[in-house]
PDB file of C-alpha atoms in Angstrom:
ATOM      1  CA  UNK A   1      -5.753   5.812   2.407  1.00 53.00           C
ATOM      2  CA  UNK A   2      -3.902   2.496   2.612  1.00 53.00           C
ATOM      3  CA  UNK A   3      -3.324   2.774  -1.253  1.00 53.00           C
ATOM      4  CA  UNK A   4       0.479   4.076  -0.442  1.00 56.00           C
ATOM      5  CA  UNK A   5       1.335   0.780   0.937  1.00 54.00           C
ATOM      6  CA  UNK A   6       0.604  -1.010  -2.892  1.00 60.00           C
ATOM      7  CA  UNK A   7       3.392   1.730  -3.939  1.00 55.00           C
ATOM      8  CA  UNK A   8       6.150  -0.391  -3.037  1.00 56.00           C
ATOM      9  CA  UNK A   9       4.916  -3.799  -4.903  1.00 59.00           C
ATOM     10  CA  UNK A  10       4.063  -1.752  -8.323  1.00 56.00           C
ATOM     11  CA  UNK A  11       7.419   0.036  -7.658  1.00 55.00           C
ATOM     12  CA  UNK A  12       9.014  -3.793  -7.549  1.00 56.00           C
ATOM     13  CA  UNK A  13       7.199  -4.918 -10.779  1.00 57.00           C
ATOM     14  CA  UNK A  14       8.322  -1.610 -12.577  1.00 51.00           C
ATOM     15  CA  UNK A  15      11.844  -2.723 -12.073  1.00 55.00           C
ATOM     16  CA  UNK A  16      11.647  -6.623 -12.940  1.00 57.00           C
ATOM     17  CA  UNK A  17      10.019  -5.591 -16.276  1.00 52.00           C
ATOM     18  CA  UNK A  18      12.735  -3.241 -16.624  1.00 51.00           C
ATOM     19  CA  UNK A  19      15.022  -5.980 -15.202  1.00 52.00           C
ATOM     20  CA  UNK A  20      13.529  -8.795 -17.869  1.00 48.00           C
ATOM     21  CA  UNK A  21      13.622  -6.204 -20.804  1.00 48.00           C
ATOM     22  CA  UNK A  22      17.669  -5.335 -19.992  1.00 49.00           C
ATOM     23  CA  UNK A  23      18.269  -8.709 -19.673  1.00 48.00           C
ATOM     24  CA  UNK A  24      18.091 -12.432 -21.915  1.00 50.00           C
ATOM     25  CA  UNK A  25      19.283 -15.474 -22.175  1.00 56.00           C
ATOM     26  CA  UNK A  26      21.730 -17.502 -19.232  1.00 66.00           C
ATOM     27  CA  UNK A  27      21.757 -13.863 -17.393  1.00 73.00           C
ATOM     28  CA  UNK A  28      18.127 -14.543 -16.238  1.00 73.00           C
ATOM     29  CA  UNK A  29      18.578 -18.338 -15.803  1.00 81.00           C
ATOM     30  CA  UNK A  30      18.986 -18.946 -12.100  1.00 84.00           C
ATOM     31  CA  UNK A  31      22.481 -20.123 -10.641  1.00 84.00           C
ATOM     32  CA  UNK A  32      23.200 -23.746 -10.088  1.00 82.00           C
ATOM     33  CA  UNK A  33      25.398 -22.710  -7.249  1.00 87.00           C
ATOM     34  CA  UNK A  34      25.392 -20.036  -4.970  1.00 86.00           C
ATOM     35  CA  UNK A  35      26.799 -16.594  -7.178  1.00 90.00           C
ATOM     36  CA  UNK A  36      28.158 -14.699  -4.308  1.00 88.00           C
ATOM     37  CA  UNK A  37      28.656 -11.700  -6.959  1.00 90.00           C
ATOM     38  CA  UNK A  38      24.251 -12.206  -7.530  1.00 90.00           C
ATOM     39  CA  UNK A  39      23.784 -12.299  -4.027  1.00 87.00           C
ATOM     40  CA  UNK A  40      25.526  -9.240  -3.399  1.00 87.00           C
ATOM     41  CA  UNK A  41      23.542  -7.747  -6.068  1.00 88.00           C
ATOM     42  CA  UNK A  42      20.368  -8.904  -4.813  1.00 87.00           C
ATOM     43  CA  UNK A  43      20.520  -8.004  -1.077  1.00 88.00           C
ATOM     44  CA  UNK A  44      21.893  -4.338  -2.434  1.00 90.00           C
ATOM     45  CA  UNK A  45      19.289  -3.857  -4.251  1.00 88.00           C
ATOM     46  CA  UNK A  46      16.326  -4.907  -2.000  1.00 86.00           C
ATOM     47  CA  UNK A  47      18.594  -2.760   0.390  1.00 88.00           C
ATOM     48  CA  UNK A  48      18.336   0.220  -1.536  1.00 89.00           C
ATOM     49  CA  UNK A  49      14.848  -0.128  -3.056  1.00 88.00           C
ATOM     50  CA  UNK A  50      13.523  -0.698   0.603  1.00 88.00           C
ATOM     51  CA  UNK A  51      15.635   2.299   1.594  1.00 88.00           C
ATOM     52  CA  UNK A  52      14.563   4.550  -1.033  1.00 88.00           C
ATOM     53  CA  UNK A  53      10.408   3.570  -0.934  1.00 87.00           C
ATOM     54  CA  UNK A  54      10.435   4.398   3.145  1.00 86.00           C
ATOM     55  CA  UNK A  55      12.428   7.683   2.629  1.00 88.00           C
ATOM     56  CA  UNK A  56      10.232   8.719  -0.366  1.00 83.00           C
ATOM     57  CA  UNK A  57       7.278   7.877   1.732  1.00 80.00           C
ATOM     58  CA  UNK A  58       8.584   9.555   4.397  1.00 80.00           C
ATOM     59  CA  UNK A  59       8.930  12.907   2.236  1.00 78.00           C
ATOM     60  CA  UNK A  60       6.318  12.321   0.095  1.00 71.00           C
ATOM     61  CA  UNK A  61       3.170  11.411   2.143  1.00 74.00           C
ATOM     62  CA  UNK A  62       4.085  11.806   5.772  1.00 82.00           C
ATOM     63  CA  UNK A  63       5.416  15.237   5.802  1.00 77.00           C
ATOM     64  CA  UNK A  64       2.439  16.625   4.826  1.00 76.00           C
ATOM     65  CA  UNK A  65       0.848  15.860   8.007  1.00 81.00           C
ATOM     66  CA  UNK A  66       0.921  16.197  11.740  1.00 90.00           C
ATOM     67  CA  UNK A  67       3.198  13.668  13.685  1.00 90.00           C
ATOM     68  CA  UNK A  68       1.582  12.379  16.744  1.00 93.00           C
ATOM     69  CA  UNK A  69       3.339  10.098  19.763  1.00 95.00           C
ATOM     70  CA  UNK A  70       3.356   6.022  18.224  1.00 94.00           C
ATOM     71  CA  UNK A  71      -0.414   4.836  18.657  1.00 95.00           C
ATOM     72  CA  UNK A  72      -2.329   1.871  17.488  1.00 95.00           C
ATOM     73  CA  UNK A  73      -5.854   1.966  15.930  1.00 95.00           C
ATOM     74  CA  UNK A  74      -8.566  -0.664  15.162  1.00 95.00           C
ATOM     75  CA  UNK A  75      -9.458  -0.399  11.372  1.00 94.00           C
ATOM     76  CA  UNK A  76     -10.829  -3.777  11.056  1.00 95.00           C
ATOM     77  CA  UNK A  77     -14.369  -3.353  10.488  1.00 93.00           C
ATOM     78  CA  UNK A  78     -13.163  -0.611   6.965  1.00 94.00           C
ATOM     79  CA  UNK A  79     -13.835  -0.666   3.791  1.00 96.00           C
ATOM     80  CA  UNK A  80     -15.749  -4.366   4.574  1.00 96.00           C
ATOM     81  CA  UNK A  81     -11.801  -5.797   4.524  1.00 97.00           C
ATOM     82  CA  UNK A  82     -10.950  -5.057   1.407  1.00 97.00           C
ATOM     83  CA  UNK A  83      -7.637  -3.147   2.298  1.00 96.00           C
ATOM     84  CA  UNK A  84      -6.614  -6.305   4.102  1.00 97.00           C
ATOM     85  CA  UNK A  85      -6.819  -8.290   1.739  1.00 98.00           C
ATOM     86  CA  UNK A  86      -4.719  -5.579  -0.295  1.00 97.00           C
ATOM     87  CA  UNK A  87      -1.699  -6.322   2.619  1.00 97.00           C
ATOM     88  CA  UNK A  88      -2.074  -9.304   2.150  1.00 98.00           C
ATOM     89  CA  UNK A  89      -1.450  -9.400  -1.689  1.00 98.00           C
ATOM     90  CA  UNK A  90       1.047  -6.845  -1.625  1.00 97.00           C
ATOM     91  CA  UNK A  91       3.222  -9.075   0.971  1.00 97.00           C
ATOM     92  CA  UNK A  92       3.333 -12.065  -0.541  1.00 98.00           C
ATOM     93  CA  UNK A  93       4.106 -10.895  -3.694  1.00 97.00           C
ATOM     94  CA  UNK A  94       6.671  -8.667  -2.201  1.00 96.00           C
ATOM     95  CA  UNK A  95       8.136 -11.660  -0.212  1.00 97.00           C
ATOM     96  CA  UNK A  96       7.818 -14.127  -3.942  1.00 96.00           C
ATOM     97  CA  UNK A  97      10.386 -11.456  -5.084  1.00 95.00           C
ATOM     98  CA  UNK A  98      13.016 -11.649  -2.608  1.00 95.00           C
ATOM     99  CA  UNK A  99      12.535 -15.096  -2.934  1.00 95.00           C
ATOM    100  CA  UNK A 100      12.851 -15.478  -6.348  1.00 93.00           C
ATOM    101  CA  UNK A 101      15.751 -13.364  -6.531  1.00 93.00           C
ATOM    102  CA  UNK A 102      17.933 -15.188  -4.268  1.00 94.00           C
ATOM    103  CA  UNK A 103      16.797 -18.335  -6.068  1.00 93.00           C
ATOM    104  CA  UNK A 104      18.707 -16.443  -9.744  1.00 91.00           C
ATOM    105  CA  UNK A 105      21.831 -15.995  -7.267  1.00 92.00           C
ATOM    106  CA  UNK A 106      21.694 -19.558  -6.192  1.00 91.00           C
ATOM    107  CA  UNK A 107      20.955 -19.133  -2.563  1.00 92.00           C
ATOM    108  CA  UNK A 108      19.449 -22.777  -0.864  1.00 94.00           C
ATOM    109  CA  UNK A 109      16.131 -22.536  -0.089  1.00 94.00           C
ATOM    110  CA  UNK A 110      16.415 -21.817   3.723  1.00 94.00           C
ATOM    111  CA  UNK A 111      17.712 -18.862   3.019  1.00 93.00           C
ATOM    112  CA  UNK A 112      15.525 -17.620   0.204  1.00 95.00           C
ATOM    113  CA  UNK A 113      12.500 -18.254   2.384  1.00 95.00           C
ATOM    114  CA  UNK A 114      14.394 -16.805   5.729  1.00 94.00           C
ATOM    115  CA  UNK A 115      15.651 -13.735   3.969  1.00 92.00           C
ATOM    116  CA  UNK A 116      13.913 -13.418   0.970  1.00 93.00           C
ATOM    117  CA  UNK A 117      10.168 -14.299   1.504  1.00 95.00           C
ATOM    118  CA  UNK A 118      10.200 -11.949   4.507  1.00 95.00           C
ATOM    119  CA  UNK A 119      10.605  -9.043   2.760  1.00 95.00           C
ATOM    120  CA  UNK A 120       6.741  -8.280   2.222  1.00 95.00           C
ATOM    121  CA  UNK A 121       6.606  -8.819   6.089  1.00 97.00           C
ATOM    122  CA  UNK A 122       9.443  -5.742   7.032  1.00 95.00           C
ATOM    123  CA  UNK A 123       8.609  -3.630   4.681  1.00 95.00           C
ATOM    124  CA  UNK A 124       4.892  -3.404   5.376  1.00 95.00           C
ATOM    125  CA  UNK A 125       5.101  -3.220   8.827  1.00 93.00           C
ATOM    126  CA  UNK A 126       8.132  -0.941   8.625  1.00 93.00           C
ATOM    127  CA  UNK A 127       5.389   1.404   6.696  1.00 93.00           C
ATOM    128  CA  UNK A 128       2.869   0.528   9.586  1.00 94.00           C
ATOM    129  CA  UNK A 129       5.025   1.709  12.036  1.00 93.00           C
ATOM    130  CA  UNK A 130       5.729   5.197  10.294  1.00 93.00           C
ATOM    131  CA  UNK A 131       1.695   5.112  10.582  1.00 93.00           C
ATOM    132  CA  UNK A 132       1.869   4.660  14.350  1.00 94.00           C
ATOM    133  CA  UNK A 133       3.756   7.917  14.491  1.00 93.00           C
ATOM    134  CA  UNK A 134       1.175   9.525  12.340  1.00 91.00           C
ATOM    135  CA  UNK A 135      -1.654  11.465  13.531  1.00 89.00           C
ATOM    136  CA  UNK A 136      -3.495  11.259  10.719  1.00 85.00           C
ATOM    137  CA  UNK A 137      -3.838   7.271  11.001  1.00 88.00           C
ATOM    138  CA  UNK A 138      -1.845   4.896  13.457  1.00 94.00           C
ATOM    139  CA  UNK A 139      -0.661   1.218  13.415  1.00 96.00           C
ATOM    140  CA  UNK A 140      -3.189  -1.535  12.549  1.00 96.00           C
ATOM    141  CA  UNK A 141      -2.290  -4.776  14.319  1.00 96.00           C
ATOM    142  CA  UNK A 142      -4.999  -6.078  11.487  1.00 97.00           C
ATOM    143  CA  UNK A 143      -2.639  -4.913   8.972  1.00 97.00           C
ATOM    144  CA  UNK A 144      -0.144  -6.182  10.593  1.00 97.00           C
ATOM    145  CA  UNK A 145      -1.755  -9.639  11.197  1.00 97.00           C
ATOM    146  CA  UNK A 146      -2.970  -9.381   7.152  1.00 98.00           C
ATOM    147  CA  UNK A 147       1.140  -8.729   5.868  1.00 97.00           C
ATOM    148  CA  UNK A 148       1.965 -11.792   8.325  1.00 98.00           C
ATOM    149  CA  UNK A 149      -0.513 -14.019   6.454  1.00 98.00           C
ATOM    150  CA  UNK A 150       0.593 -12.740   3.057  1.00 98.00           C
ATOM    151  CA  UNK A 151       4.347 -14.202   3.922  1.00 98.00           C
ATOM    152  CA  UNK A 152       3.108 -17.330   6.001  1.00 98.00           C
ATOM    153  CA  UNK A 153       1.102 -18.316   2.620  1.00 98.00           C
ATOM    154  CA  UNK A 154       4.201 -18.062   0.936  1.00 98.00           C
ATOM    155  CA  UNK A 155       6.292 -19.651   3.280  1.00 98.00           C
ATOM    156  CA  UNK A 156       3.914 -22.372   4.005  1.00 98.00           C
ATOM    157  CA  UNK A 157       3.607 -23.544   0.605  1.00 98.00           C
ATOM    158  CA  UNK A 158       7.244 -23.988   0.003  1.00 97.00           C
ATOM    159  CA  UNK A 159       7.380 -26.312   3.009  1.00 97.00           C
ATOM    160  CA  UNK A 160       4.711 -27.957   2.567  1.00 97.00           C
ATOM    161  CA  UNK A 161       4.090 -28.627  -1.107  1.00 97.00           C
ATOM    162  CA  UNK A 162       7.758 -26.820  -2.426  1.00 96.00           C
ATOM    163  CA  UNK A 163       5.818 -24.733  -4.928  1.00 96.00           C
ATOM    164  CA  UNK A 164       3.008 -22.243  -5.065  1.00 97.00           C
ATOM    165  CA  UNK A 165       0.159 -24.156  -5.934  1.00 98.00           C
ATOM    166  CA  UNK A 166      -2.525 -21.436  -4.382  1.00 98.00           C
ATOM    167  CA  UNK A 167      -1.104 -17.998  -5.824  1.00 98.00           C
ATOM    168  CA  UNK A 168      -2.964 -14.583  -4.697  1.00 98.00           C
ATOM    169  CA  UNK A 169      -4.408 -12.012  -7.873  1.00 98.00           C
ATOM    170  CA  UNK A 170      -5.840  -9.237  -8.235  1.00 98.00           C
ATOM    171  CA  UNK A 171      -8.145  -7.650 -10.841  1.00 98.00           C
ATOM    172  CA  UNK A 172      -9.448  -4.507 -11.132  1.00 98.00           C
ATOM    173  CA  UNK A 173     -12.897  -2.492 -13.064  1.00 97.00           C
ATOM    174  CA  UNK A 174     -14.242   1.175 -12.765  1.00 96.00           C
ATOM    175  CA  UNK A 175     -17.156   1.856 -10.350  1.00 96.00           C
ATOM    176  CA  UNK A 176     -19.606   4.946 -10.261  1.00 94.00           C
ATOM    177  CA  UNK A 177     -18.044   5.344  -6.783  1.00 94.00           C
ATOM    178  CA  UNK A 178     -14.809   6.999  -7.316  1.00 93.00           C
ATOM    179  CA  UNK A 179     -16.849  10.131  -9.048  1.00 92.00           C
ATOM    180  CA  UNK A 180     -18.373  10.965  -5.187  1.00 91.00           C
ATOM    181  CA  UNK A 181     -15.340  10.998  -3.532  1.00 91.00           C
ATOM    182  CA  UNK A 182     -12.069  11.458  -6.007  1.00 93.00           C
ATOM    183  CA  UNK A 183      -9.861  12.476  -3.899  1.00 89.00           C
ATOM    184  CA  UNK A 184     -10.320   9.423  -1.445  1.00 90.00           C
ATOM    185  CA  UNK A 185     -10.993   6.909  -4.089  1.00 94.00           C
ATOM    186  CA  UNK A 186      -9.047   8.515  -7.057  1.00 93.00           C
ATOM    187  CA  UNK A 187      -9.717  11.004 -10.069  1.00 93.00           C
ATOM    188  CA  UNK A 188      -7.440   9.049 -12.736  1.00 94.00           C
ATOM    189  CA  UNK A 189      -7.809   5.210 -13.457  1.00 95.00           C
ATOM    190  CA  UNK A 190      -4.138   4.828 -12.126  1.00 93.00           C
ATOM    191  CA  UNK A 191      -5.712   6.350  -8.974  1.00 92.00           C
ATOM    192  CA  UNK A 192      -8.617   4.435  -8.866  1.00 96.00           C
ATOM    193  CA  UNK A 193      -6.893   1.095  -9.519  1.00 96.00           C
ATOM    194  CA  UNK A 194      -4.902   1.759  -5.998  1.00 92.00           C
ATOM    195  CA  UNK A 195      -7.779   3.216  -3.715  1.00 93.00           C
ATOM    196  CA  UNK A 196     -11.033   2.537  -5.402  1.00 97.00           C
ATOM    197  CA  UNK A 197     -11.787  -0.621  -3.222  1.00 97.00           C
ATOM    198  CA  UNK A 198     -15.177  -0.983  -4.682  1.00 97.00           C
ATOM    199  CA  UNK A 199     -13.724  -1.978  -8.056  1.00 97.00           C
ATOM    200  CA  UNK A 200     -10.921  -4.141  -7.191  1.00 98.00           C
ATOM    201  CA  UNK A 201     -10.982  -8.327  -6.574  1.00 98.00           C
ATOM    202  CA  UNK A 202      -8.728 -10.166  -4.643  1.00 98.00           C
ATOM    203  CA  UNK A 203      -8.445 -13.826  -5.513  1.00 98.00           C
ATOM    204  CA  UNK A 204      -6.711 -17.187  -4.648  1.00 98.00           C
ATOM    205  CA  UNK A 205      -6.268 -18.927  -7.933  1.00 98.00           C
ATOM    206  CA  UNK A 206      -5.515 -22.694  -7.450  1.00 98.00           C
ATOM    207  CA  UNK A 207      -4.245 -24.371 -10.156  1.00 97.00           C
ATOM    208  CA  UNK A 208      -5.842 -27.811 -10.595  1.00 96.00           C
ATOM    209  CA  UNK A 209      -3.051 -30.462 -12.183  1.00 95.00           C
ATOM    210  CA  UNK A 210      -0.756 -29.341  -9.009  1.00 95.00           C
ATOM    211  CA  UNK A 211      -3.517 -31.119  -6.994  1.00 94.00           C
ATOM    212  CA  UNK A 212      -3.724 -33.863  -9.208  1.00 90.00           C
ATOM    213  CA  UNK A 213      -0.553 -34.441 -11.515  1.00 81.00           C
ATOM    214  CA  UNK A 214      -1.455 -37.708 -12.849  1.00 81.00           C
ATOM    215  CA  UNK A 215      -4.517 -36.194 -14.256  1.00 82.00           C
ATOM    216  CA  UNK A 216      -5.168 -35.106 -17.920  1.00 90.00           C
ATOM    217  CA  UNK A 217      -6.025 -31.234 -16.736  1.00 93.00           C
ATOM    218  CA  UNK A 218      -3.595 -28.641 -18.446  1.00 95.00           C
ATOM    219  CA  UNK A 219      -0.820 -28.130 -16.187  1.00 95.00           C
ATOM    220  CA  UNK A 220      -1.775 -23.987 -16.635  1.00 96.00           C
ATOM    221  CA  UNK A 221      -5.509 -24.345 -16.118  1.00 97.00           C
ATOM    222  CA  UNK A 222      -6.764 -22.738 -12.680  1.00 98.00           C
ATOM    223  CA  UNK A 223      -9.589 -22.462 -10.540  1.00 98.00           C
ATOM    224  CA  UNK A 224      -9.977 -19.190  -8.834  1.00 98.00           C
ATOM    225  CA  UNK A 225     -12.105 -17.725  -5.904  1.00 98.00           C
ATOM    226  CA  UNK A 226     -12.377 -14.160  -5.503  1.00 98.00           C
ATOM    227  CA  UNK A 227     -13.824 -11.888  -3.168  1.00 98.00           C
ATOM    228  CA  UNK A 228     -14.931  -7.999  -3.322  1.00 98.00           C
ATOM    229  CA  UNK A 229     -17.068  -5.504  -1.974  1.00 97.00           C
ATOM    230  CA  UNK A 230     -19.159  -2.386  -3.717  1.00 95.00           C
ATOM    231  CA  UNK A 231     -21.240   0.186  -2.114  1.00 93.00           C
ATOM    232  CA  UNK A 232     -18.280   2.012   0.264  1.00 94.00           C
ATOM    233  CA  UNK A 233     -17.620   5.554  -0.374  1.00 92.00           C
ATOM    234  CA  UNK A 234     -16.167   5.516   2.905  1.00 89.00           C
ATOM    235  CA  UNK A 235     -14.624   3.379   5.219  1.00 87.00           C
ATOM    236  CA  UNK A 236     -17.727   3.002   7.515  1.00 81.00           C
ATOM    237  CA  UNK A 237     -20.891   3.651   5.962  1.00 64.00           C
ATOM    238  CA  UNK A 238     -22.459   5.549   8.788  1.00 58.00           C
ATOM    239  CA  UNK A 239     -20.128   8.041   7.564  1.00 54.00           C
ATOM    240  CA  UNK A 240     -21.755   8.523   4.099  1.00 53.00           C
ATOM    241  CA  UNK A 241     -23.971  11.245   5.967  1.00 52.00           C
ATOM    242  CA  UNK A 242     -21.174  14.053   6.086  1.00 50.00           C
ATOM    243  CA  UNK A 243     -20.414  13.797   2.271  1.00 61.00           C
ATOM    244  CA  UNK A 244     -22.645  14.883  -0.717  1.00 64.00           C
ATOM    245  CA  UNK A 245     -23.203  11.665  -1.568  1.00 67.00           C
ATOM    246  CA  UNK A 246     -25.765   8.919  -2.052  1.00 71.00           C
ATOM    247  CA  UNK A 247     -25.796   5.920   1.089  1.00 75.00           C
ATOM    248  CA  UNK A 248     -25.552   2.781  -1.025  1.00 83.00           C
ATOM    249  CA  UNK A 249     -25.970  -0.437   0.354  1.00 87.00           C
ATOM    250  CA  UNK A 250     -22.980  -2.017   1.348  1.00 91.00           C
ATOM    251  CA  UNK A 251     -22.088  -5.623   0.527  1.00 95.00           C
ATOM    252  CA  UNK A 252     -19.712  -8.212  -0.348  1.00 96.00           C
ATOM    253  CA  UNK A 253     -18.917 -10.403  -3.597  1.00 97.00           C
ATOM    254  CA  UNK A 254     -18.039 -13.814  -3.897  1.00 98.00           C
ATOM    255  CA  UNK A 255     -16.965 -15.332  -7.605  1.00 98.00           C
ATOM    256  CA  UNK A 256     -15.794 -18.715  -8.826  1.00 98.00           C
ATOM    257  CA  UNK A 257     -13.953 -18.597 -12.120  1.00 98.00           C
ATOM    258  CA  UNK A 258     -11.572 -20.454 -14.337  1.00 98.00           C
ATOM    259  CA  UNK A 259      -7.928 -18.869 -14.545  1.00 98.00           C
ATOM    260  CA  UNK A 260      -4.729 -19.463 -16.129  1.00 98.00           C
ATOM    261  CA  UNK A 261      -1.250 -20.171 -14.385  1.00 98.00           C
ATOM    262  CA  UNK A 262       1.288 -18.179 -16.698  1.00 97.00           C
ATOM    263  CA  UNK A 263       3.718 -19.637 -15.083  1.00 95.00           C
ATOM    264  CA  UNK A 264       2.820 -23.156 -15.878  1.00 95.00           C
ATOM    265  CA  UNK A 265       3.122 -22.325 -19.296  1.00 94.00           C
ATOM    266  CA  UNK A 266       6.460 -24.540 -21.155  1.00 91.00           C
ATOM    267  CA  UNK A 267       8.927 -22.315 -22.480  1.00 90.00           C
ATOM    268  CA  UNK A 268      12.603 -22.568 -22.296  1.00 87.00           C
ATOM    269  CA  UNK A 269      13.201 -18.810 -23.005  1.00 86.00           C
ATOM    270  CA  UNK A 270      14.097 -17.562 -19.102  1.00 82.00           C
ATOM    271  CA  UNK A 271      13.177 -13.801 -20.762  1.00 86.00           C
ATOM    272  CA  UNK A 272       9.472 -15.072 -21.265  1.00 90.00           C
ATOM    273  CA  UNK A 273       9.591 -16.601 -18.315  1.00 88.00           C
ATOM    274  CA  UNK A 274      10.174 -13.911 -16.408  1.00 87.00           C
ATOM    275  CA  UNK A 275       7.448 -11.838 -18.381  1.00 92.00           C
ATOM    276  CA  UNK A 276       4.813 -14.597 -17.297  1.00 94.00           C
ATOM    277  CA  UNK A 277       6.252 -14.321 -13.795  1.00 93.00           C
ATOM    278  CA  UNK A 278       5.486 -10.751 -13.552  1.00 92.00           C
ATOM    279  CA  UNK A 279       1.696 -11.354 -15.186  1.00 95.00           C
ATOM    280  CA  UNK A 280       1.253 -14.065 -13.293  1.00 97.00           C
ATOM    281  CA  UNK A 281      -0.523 -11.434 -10.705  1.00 97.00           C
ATOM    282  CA  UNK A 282      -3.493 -10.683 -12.433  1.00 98.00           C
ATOM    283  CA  UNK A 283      -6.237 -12.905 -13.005  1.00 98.00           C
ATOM    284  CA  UNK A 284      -7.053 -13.623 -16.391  1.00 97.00           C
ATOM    285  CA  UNK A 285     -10.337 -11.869 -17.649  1.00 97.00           C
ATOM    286  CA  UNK A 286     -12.694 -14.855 -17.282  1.00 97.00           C
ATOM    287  CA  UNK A 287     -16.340 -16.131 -17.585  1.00 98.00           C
ATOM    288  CA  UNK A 288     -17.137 -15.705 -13.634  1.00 98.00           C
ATOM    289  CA  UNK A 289     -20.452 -16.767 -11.150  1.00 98.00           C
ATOM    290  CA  UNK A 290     -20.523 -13.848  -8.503  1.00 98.00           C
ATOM    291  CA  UNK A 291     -22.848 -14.328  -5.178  1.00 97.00           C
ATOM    292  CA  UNK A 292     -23.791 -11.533  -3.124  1.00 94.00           C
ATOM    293  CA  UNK A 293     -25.934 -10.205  -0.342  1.00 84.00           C
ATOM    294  CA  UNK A 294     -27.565  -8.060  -3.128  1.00 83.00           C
ATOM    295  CA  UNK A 295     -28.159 -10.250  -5.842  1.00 80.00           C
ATOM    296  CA  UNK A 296     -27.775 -13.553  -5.406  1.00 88.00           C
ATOM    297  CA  UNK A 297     -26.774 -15.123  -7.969  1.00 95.00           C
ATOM    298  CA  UNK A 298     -25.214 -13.538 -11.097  1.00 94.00           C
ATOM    299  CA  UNK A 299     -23.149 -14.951 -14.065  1.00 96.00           C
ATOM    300  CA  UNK A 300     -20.559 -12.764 -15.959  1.00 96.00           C
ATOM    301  CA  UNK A 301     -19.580 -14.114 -19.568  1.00 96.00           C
ATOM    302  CA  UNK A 302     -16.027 -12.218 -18.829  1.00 96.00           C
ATOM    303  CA  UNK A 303     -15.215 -10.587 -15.568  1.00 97.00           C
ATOM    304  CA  UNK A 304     -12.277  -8.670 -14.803  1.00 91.00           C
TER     305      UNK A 304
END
């Protein structure tokens, strides 16, 4: 049920592609100086987006069940992980937003990372804490400790390197799964995409000249190391015995695959480069060599 938590991030990209397709030309190009007029407009925005996603959730999801006094629960050992690694995608992409748009308005770099690449953090664990007060689930300090990873990844590579060499992506294909359980893992693909764990891979795509820029690799060419999971129609398979449902073996995936860094790609059109930008979170269907506990070894000539 952690699915609502992704709401916000696909809520974010729905307005920068809205944002990109409104917009051209020196309007996208990022400020050589502070913009105190972009700033405004920035921290209003994230203001009111922020605003608006909690109250919706609020109305939307919440109301519809019990409240309960603010509680904690342990949900580490779920869905084999899989909706951590979800946190921690949604934050840092959340957080490379607010960055990025205090980098158009100019803002130094302190601040974009103080105020800007936090914004995964808040928001997620404001969310989390409206599940605390839920009886129907309750605070995760692993989600919390997954949202905090998501921004420290960020963060970290600013300092360190001052770019995102390692980026976070996510792909996504249909499983038999979802057709046991639809209303827990989702009836339409839309659905599926958000709660069908079983079907989704989280990956840390590395992009190889960043490592070694005197080298003769493509400066968009990336290496990328995913991780997923299959065989959960619930969140703890011991579970499977109160639905109408088949007890599949449950096990993770590990693949090694080849990507591409949209954002590496030279263009001097800020509209296009915005439009990579936005892409730039899914990994490129690729050939791909999964491992797993089930099958060894198993090559894919294009995984997705």
């Amino acid at each position: 049920m952690k699915f609502k938590k992704h709401f916000f991030l696909l809520f974010l990209v729905v307005c920068q592609t809205n944002f990109a397709q409104r917009s051209f030309g020196n309007f996208l190009k990022p400020s050589d100086s502070l913009n105190n007029k972009r700033k405004n407009t920035v921290f209003i925005s994230e203001a009111v987006l922020t605003s608006g996603a909690l109250i919706g959730l609020n109305q939307l999801w919440y109301a519809d069940y019990p409240r309960s006094s603010f509680h904690f629960i342990n949900d580490n050992s779920e869905w084999m992980q899989m909706d951590k690694m979800g946190h921690l995608f949604s934050s840092y992409h959340i957080g490379r937003f607010g960055s990025e748009m205090l980098q158009w308005s100019g803002a130094s770099k302190q601040k974009q990372l103080i105020y800007g690449a936090s914004l995964g953090f808040v928001f997620l664990t404001a969310v989390e804490f409206m599940d605390g007060y839920s009886a129907e689930w309750g605070a995760s300090m692993g989600d919390v400790a997954a949202n905090a990873t998501g921004t420290a990844l960020y963060v970290s590579q600013e300092l360190i390197w001052k770019e995102q060499r390692i980026k976070p992506k996510f792909s996504f294909h249909t499983t038999q799964y979802s057709n046991y359980r639809p209303d827990v893992l989702g009836k339409t693909i839309t659905e599926q995409i958000l709660k069908d764990y079983n079907g989704q891979t989280y990956w840390f795509s590395a992009n190889l000249h960043s490592f070694s820029k005197d080298s003769k690799i493509p400066k968009w060419l990336n290496l990328a190391l995913g991780y997923g999971a299959e065989g959960m129609i619930t969140g703890n398979g011991e579970q499977n015995l109160l639905i109408s449902a088949p007890n599949p073996e449950k096990y993770r995936q590990f693949y090694l695959s080849f990507d591409v860094d949209l954002t590496k790609i030279d263009t001097k059109s800020h509209f296009l480069k915005t439009i990579f930008t936005i892409f730039n979170t899914v990994k490129i269907p690729a050939p791909t060599i999964e491992y797993s506990t089930h099958s060894r070894f198993k090559y894919h000539a294009l995984y997705f």
